[in-house]
Amino acid sequence: MLVTNKQILDAADKGGYAVGAFNVNNMEILQAVIAAAEEERSPVIIQTSEGAIKYAGADYLSALVHLAAQKASVPVSLHLDHGTTYETIITCIANGWTSVMIDGSHHPLEENIKVTSEIIKIAHAAGISVEAELGRLGGVEDNISVDEKDARFTDPKEAVRFVEETGVDSLAIAIGTAHGKYKGIPKLDHERLDTIKKLVKIPIVLHGASGVGEDEIIKAVKLGVNKINIDTDVRVAFTEGVQAVFAKNPDEFDPRKICGPARDKMKEVVKAKMRLFGCSGKA
Ligand code: TD3
Ligand code: ZN
């Protein structure tokens, strides 16, 4: 069944668990994520980046996910990840997305509030939930000074003002994760997360969660993270699956025999994430 992020995340907030949000670009990734959710009896967030929409087309992605959600016996939402333009957001609303992210995190606070509020006005009128971001994601380095660190991480006081003034449904915060593959071992600022969650009381989103240690994730979920974004770990599973096929048979030329094993590998990775995040059995 197709639902909004708000329906999934408000339940996660109440229940004290996090739901996985997985980036999807094609049929095989979508089928892997949906099969994992069914097998784990977990709600799931299917998200598409602006890049995914450019690659596959909003109409194609919408048709694929709507079919998958209609057939699924678990709650499924269709969410825009890191929406940056008015055009993409309207395209998604018009094509049946049930949730959008407006990423104004590169703007100064006032401008981020303004841009986010404009999107919320439109999205909420259409019955669609909105995620926004405050603070900027990036890797943490040993020699980084506290000032620089604080400037990059989400400021709890700003978070309170941001949530009050925008009325956003969920908030992505920067507490030490980064997008893509990590060079070092990521360390999360759990204290900051704890402070923010106690102040804003809405579902908190963790971006850049691929490659983050299991203990760090478990602690973050305990402290109030309710949506966890995973892309890189699924991309790696896909690529390893394809590479394994060619390692065994370099002459393989049937796309089904190349993508099929990759789909199986992605499903296993997604299932393991669902168990880690605590959303298994919550559908
Ligand atoms: O928004 N995303 C997905 C897109 C980032 C590019 O990979 C995330 O927060 C997940 O990031 P990652 O790279 O840790 O899976
Ligand atoms: Zn992200």
CSV table of N, CA, C and O in Angstrom, one decimal, residues 56-153:
chain,number,residue,atom,x,y,z
A,56,ALA,N,16.0,7.9,-15.2
A,56,ALA,CA,14.9,7.0,-15.6
A,56,ALA,C,13.6,7.7,-16.0
A,56,ALA,O,12.8,7.1,-16.7
A,57,GLY,N,13.5,8.9,-15.6
A,57,GLY,CA,12.2,9.7,-15.9
A,57,GLY,C,11.3,9.6,-14.8
A,57,GLY,O,11.1,8.5,-14.2
A,58,ALA,N,10.6,10.7,-14.4
A,58,ALA,CA,9.7,10.7,-13.3
A,58,ALA,C,8.5,9.8,-13.6
A,58,ALA,O,8.0,9.1,-12.7
A,59,ASP,N,8.0,9.8,-14.9
A,59,ASP,CA,6.9,9.0,-15.2
A,59,ASP,C,7.2,7.5,-15.0
A,59,ASP,O,6.4,6.7,-14.5
A,60,TYR,N,8.4,7.0,-15.5
A,60,TYR,CA,8.8,5.6,-15.3
A,60,TYR,C,8.9,5.2,-13.9
A,60,TYR,O,8.4,4.2,-13.4
A,61,LEU,N,9.6,6.1,-13.1
A,61,LEU,CA,9.8,5.8,-11.7
A,61,LEU,C,8.5,5.7,-10.9
A,61,LEU,O,8.3,4.8,-10.1
A,62,SER,N,7.6,6.7,-11.2
A,62,SER,CA,6.4,6.7,-10.6
A,62,SER,C,5.5,5.5,-10.9
A,62,SER,O,5.0,4.9,-10.0
A,63,ALA,N,5.5,5.1,-12.2
A,63,ALA,CA,4.7,3.9,-12.6
A,63,ALA,C,5.3,2.6,-11.9
A,63,ALA,O,4.5,1.8,-11.3
A,64,LEU,N,6.6,2.5,-11.9
A,64,LEU,CA,7.3,1.3,-11.2
A,64,LEU,C,6.9,1.3,-9.7
A,64,LEU,O,6.5,0.2,-9.2
A,65,VAL,N,7.1,2.4,-9.0
A,65,VAL,CA,6.9,2.4,-7.6
A,65,VAL,C,5.4,2.2,-7.2
A,65,VAL,O,5.1,1.6,-6.3
A,66,HIS,N,4.5,2.9,-8.0
A,66,HIS,CA,3.1,2.7,-7.7
A,66,HIS,C,2.7,1.3,-7.9
A,66,HIS,O,1.9,0.8,-7.1
A,67,LEU,N,3.2,0.6,-8.9
A,67,LEU,CA,2.8,-0.8,-9.1
A,67,LEU,C,3.4,-1.6,-7.9
A,67,LEU,O,2.7,-2.5,-7.4
A,68,ALA,N,4.6,-1.4,-7.6
A,68,ALA,CA,5.3,-2.1,-6.5
A,68,ALA,C,4.5,-1.9,-5.2
A,68,ALA,O,4.3,-2.9,-4.4
A,69,ALA,N,4.1,-0.7,-4.9
A,69,ALA,CA,3.4,-0.3,-3.7
A,69,ALA,C,2.0,-1.0,-3.6
A,69,ALA,O,1.6,-1.5,-2.6
A,70,GLN,N,1.4,-1.0,-4.8
A,70,GLN,CA,0.0,-1.5,-4.9
A,70,GLN,C,0.1,-3.0,-4.6
A,70,GLN,O,-0.8,-3.6,-4.0
A,71,LYS,N,1.1,-3.7,-5.1
A,71,LYS,CA,1.2,-5.1,-4.9
A,71,LYS,C,1.7,-5.5,-3.5
A,71,LYS,O,1.5,-6.6,-3.1
A,72,ALA,N,2.4,-4.6,-2.9
A,72,ALA,CA,3.1,-4.9,-1.6
A,72,ALA,C,2.1,-5.0,-0.4
A,72,ALA,O,1.1,-4.2,-0.4
A,73,SER,N,2.4,-5.9,0.5
A,73,SER,CA,1.5,-6.0,1.7
A,73,SER,C,2.1,-5.2,2.9
A,73,SER,O,1.6,-5.3,4.0
A,74,VAL,N,3.1,-4.4,2.6
A,74,VAL,CA,3.7,-3.5,3.6
A,74,VAL,C,3.6,-2.1,3.2
A,74,VAL,O,3.4,-1.8,2.0
A,75,PRO,N,3.6,-1.1,4.1
A,75,PRO,CA,3.5,0.3,3.7
A,75,PRO,C,4.7,0.8,2.9
A,75,PRO,O,5.9,0.5,3.4
A,76,VAL,N,4.5,1.4,1.8
A,76,VAL,CA,5.6,1.9,1.0
A,76,VAL,C,5.3,3.4,0.7
A,76,VAL,O,4.2,3.8,0.3
A,77,SER,N,6.3,4.2,0.8
A,77,SER,CA,6.2,5.6,0.4
A,77,SER,C,7.1,5.9,-0.7
A,77,SER,O,8.2,5.3,-0.9
A,78,LEU,N,6.8,6.9,-1.5
A,78,LEU,CA,7.7,7.4,-2.6
A,78,LEU,C,8.1,8.8,-2.3
A,78,LEU,O,7.3,9.7,-2.3
A,79,HIS,N,9.4,8.9,-2.1
A,79,HIS,CA,10.0,10.2,-1.6
A,79,HIS,C,11.1,10.8,-2.5
A,79,HIS,O,11.9,10.0,-3.0
A,80,LEU,N,11.0,12.1,-2.6
A,80,LEU,CA,12.1,12.7,-3.4
A,80,LEU,C,13.3,13.1,-2.4
A,80,LEU,O,13.1,13.7,-1.4
A,81,ASP,N,14.5,12.6,-2.8
A,81,ASP,CA,15.6,12.8,-1.9
A,81,ASP,C,16.4,14.0,-2.5
A,81,ASP,O,16.6,14.2,-3.7
A,82,HIS,N,16.8,14.9,-1.5
A,82,HIS,CA,17.6,16.1,-1.9
A,82,HIS,C,17.0,16.9,-3.0
A,82,HIS,O,17.7,17.2,-4.0
A,83,GLY,N,15.7,17.2,-3.0
A,83,GLY,CA,15.1,18.1,-4.0
A,83,GLY,C,15.7,19.5,-3.8
A,83,GLY,O,15.8,20.0,-2.7
A,84,THR,N,16.1,20.1,-4.9
A,84,THR,CA,16.8,21.4,-4.8
A,84,THR,C,16.0,22.5,-5.6
A,84,THR,O,16.2,23.7,-5.4
A,85,THR,N,15.2,22.1,-6.6
A,85,THR,CA,14.5,23.1,-7.4
A,85,THR,C,13.0,22.9,-7.2
A,85,THR,O,12.5,21.8,-7.0
A,86,TYR,N,12.3,24.1,-7.4
A,86,TYR,CA,10.9,24.2,-7.4
A,86,TYR,C,10.3,23.2,-8.5
A,86,TYR,O,9.4,22.5,-8.3
A,87,GLU,N,11.1,23.2,-9.7
A,87,GLU,CA,10.6,22.4,-10.8
A,87,GLU,C,10.6,20.9,-10.5
A,87,GLU,O,9.6,20.2,-10.8
A,88,THR,N,11.6,20.4,-9.9
A,88,THR,CA,11.6,18.9,-9.5
A,88,THR,C,10.5,18.6,-8.5
A,88,THR,O,9.8,17.6,-8.6
A,89,ILE,N,10.3,19.5,-7.6
A,89,ILE,CA,9.3,19.2,-6.5
A,89,ILE,C,7.9,19.2,-7.1
A,89,ILE,O,7.1,18.3,-6.8
A,90,ILE,N,7.6,20.2,-8.0
A,90,ILE,CA,6.3,20.2,-8.6
A,90,ILE,C,6.2,18.9,-9.5
A,90,ILE,O,5.1,18.3,-9.6
A,91,THR,N,7.2,18.6,-10.2
A,91,THR,CA,7.2,17.4,-11.1
A,91,THR,C,6.8,16.2,-10.2
A,91,THR,O,6.0,15.3,-10.6
A,92,CYS,N,7.4,16.0,-9.1
A,92,CYS,CA,7.2,14.9,-8.2
A,92,CYS,C,5.7,14.9,-7.7
A,92,CYS,O,5.1,13.9,-7.7
A,93,ILE,N,5.3,16.1,-7.2
A,93,ILE,CA,3.9,16.2,-6.7
A,93,ILE,C,2.9,15.8,-7.8
A,93,ILE,O,2.0,15.0,-7.6
A,94,ALA,N,3.2,16.3,-9.0
A,94,ALA,CA,2.3,16.0,-10.2
A,94,ALA,C,2.3,14.5,-10.6
A,94,ALA,O,1.4,14.0,-11.2
A,95,ASN,N,3.4,13.9,-10.3
A,95,ASN,CA,3.6,12.5,-10.7
A,95,ASN,C,3.3,11.4,-9.6
A,95,ASN,O,3.7,10.3,-9.7
A,96,GLY,N,2.7,11.9,-8.5
A,96,GLY,CA,2.3,10.9,-7.5
A,96,GLY,C,3.3,10.6,-6.4
A,96,GLY,O,3.1,9.6,-5.7
A,97,TRP,N,4.4,11.4,-6.2
A,97,TRP,CA,5.2,11.1,-5.1
A,97,TRP,C,4.4,11.4,-3.8
A,97,TRP,O,3.5,12.3,-3.9
A,98,THR,N,4.7,10.8,-2.7
A,98,THR,CA,3.9,11.0,-1.5
A,98,THR,C,4.7,11.8,-0.5
A,98,THR,O,4.2,12.1,0.6
A,99,SER,N,5.9,12.1,-0.8
A,99,SER,CA,6.8,12.9,0.1
A,99,SER,C,7.9,13.6,-0.7
A,99,SER,O,8.4,13.0,-1.7
A,100,VAL,N,8.3,14.7,-0.3
A,100,VAL,CA,9.5,15.4,-0.9
A,100,VAL,C,10.4,15.9,0.1
A,100,VAL,O,10.0,16.3,1.2
A,101,MET,N,11.7,16.0,-0.2
A,101,MET,CA,12.7,16.7,0.6
A,101,MET,C,13.1,17.9,-0.1
A,101,MET,O,13.4,17.9,-1.3
A,102,ILE,N,13.0,19.1,0.6
A,102,ILE,CA,13.6,20.3,0.0
A,102,ILE,C,14.9,20.5,0.8
A,102,ILE,O,14.9,20.7,2.0
A,103,ASP,N,16.0,20.5,0.0
A,103,ASP,CA,17.3,20.6,0.7
A,103,ASP,C,17.8,22.0,0.5
A,103,ASP,O,18.4,22.4,-0.5
A,104,GLY,N,17.5,22.9,1.5
A,104,GLY,CA,18.0,24.2,1.5
A,104,GLY,C,19.2,24.4,2.4
A,104,GLY,O,19.5,25.5,2.8
A,105,SER,N,19.9,23.3,2.7
A,105,SER,CA,21.0,23.3,3.7
A,105,SER,C,22.2,24.2,3.3
A,105,SER,O,22.9,24.6,4.2
A,106,HIS,N,22.3,24.4,2.0
A,106,HIS,CA,23.4,25.3,1.6
A,106,HIS,C,23.1,26.8,1.8
A,106,HIS,O,24.0,27.6,1.6
A,107,HIS,N,21.9,27.1,2.0
A,107,HIS,CA,21.5,28.5,2.3
A,107,HIS,C,21.8,28.9,3.7
A,107,HIS,O,21.7,28.1,4.6
A,108,PRO,N,21.9,30.2,4.0
A,108,PRO,CA,21.9,30.7,5.4
A,108,PRO,C,20.5,30.4,6.0
A,108,PRO,O,19.5,30.2,5.2
A,109,LEU,N,20.4,30.3,7.3
A,109,LEU,CA,19.2,29.9,8.0
A,109,LEU,C,17.9,30.6,7.5
A,109,LEU,O,16.9,29.9,7.2
A,110,GLU,N,18.0,31.9,7.4
A,110,GLU,CA,16.7,32.7,7.0
A,110,GLU,C,16.2,32.2,5.6
A,110,GLU,O,15.0,32.0,5.4
A,111,GLU,N,17.2,32.1,4.7
A,111,GLU,CA,16.8,31.7,3.3
A,111,GLU,C,16.3,30.2,3.3
A,111,GLU,O,15.4,29.9,2.6
A,112,ASN,N,17.0,29.3,4.1
A,112,ASN,CA,16.5,28.0,4.2
A,112,ASN,C,15.1,27.9,4.7
A,112,ASN,O,14.3,27.2,4.2
A,113,ILE,N,14.8,28.7,5.7
A,113,ILE,CA,13.4,28.8,6.3
A,113,ILE,C,12.4,29.2,5.2
A,113,ILE,O,11.4,28.6,5.1
A,114,LYS,N,12.8,30.2,4.5
A,114,LYS,CA,12.0,30.8,3.4
A,114,LYS,C,11.7,29.8,2.3
A,114,LYS,O,10.5,29.5,2.0
A,115,VAL,N,12.7,29.2,1.8
A,115,VAL,CA,12.6,28.2,0.7
A,115,VAL,C,11.8,27.0,1.2
A,115,VAL,O,10.9,26.5,0.5
A,116,THR,N,12.1,26.5,2.4
A,116,THR,CA,11.4,25.3,2.9
A,116,THR,C,9.9,25.6,3.1
A,116,THR,O,9.0,24.8,2.8
A,117,SER,N,9.6,26.8,3.7
A,117,SER,CA,8.2,27.2,4.0
A,117,SER,C,7.4,27.2,2.7
A,117,SER,O,6.2,26.8,2.7
A,118,GLU,N,8.0,27.8,1.6
A,118,GLU,CA,7.3,27.9,0.3
A,118,GLU,C,6.9,26.5,-0.2
A,118,GLU,O,5.8,26.3,-0.7
A,119,ILE,N,7.8,25.5,-0.1
A,119,ILE,CA,7.6,24.2,-0.6
A,119,ILE,C,6.5,23.5,0.3
A,119,ILE,O,5.6,22.8,-0.2
A,120,ILE,N,6.6,23.7,1.6
A,120,ILE,CA,5.6,23.1,2.6
A,120,ILE,C,4.2,23.6,2.3
A,120,ILE,O,3.3,22.8,2.3
A,121,LYS,N,4.1,24.8,1.9
A,121,LYS,CA,2.7,25.4,1.6
A,121,LYS,C,2.1,24.6,0.5
A,121,LYS,O,0.9,24.2,0.5
A,122,ILE,N,2.9,24.3,-0.6
A,122,ILE,CA,2.4,23.6,-1.8
A,122,ILE,C,2.2,22.1,-1.4
A,122,ILE,O,1.1,21.6,-1.7
A,123,ALA,N,3.2,21.5,-0.8
A,123,ALA,CA,3.2,20.1,-0.6
A,123,ALA,C,2.0,19.7,0.4
A,123,ALA,O,1.3,18.8,0.1
A,124,HIS,N,1.9,20.4,1.4
A,124,HIS,CA,0.9,20.1,2.4
A,124,HIS,C,-0.5,20.3,1.8
A,124,HIS,O,-1.4,19.5,2.1
A,125,ALA,N,-0.7,21.3,1.0
A,125,ALA,CA,-2.0,21.5,0.3
A,125,ALA,C,-2.3,20.2,-0.6
A,125,ALA,O,-3.5,19.9,-0.8
A,126,ALA,N,-1.3,19.6,-1.1
A,126,ALA,CA,-1.5,18.4,-1.9
A,126,ALA,C,-1.5,17.1,-1.1
A,126,ALA,O,-1.5,16.0,-1.7
A,127,GLY,N,-1.3,17.2,0.2
A,127,GLY,CA,-1.4,16.0,1.1
A,127,GLY,C,0.0,15.3,1.1
A,127,GLY,O,0.0,14.1,1.4
A,128,ILE,N,1.0,16.0,0.8
A,128,ILE,CA,2.4,15.4,0.7
A,128,ILE,C,3.3,15.8,1.8
A,128,ILE,O,3.3,17.0,2.2
A,129,SER,N,4.0,14.9,2.4
A,129,SER,CA,4.9,15.3,3.5
A,129,SER,C,6.2,15.9,3.1
A,129,SER,O,6.7,15.6,2.0
A,130,VAL,N,6.9,16.6,4.0
A,130,VAL,CA,8.1,17.3,3.6
A,130,VAL,C,9.2,17.1,4.6
A,130,VAL,O,9.0,17.2,5.8
A,131,GLU,N,10.4,16.8,4.1
A,131,GLU,CA,11.6,16.7,4.9
A,131,GLU,C,12.5,17.8,4.5
A,131,GLU,O,12.6,18.2,3.3
A,132,ALA,N,13.2,18.4,5.5
A,132,ALA,CA,14.1,19.5,5.2
A,132,ALA,C,15.5,19.2,5.9
A,132,ALA,O,15.5,18.2,6.6
A,133,GLU,N,16.5,20.0,5.5
A,133,GLU,CA,17.8,19.7,6.1
A,133,GLU,C,18.4,21.0,6.7
A,133,GLU,O,18.3,22.1,6.1
A,134,LEU,N,19.0,20.8,7.9
A,134,LEU,CA,19.6,21.9,8.6
A,134,LEU,C,21.0,21.5,9.0
A,134,LEU,O,21.1,20.5,9.6
A,135,GLY,N,22.0,22.3,8.7
A,135,GLY,CA,23.4,21.9,8.9
A,135,GLY,C,23.9,21.2,7.6
A,135,GLY,O,23.1,20.9,6.8
A,136,ARG,N,25.2,21.0,7.5
A,136,ARG,CA,25.7,20.5,6.3
A,136,ARG,C,26.5,19.2,6.6
A,136,ARG,O,27.3,19.1,7.5
A,137,LEU,N,26.2,18.2,5.7
A,137,LEU,CA,26.9,16.9,5.9
A,137,LEU,C,28.4,17.0,5.5
A,137,LEU,O,28.7,17.7,4.5
A,138,GLY,N,29.2,16.2,6.1
A,138,GLY,CA,30.6,16.1,5.7
A,138,GLY,C,31.3,15.2,6.6
A,138,GLY,O,30.9,14.9,7.7
A,139,GLY,N,32.5,14.7,6.2
A,139,GLY,CA,33.3,13.8,7.0
A,139,GLY,C,33.9,14.5,8.2
A,139,GLY,O,34.2,15.7,8.1
A,140,VAL,N,34.1,13.8,9.2
A,140,VAL,CA,34.8,14.4,10.4
A,140,VAL,C,36.3,14.0,10.3
A,140,VAL,O,36.6,12.8,10.2
A,141,GLU,N,37.1,15.0,10.5
A,141,GLU,CA,38.6,14.7,10.5
A,141,GLU,C,39.2,15.0,11.9
A,141,GLU,O,38.7,15.9,12.5
A,142,ASP,N,40.2,14.3,12.2
A,142,ASP,CA,40.8,14.4,13.5
A,142,ASP,C,41.3,15.8,13.8
A,142,ASP,O,41.2,16.3,14.9
A,143,ASN,N,41.8,16.5,12.8
A,143,ASN,CA,42.5,17.8,13.0
A,143,ASN,C,41.5,19.0,12.8
A,143,ASN,O,41.9,20.1,12.7
A,144,ILE,N,40.2,18.6,12.7
A,144,ILE,CA,39.2,19.7,12.4
A,144,ILE,C,39.0,20.5,13.7
A,144,ILE,O,39.0,19.9,14.8
A,145,SER,N,39.0,21.8,13.6
A,145,SER,CA,38.8,22.6,14.9
A,145,SER,C,37.4,22.6,15.3
A,145,SER,O,36.5,22.4,14.5
A,146,VAL,N,37.1,22.9,16.6
A,146,VAL,CA,35.8,22.8,17.1
A,146,VAL,C,34.8,23.8,16.4
A,146,VAL,O,33.7,23.5,16.1
A,147,ASP,N,35.4,25.0,16.1
A,147,ASP,CA,34.6,26.0,15.5
A,147,ASP,C,34.1,25.5,14.1
A,147,ASP,O,32.9,25.6,13.8
A,148,GLU,N,35.0,25.0,13.3
A,148,GLU,CA,34.6,24.5,12.0
A,148,GLU,C,33.6,23.4,12.2
A,148,GLU,O,32.6,23.3,11.4
A,149,LYS,N,33.8,22.5,13.1
A,149,LYS,CA,33.0,21.3,13.4
A,149,LYS,C,31.5,21.8,13.7
A,149,LYS,O,30.6,21.4,13.2
A,150,ASP,N,31.5,22.8,14.6
A,150,ASP,CA,30.2,23.3,15.0
A,150,ASP,C,29.5,24.0,13.9
A,150,ASP,O,28.3,24.0,13.8
A,151,ALA,N,30.3,24.7,13.1
A,151,ALA,CA,29.7,25.4,12.0
A,151,ALA,C,29.0,24.5,11.0
A,151,ALA,O,28.0,24.8,10.3
A,152,ARG,N,29.5,23.3,10.9
A,152,ARG,CA,29.0,22.4,9.9
A,152,ARG,C,27.9,21.5,10.5
A,152,ARG,O,26.9,21.2,9.8
A,153,PHE,N,28.0,21.2,11.7
A,153,PHE,CA,27.0,20.4,12.4
A,153,PHE,C,25.7,21.2,12.6
A,153,PHE,O,25.8,22.4,12.7
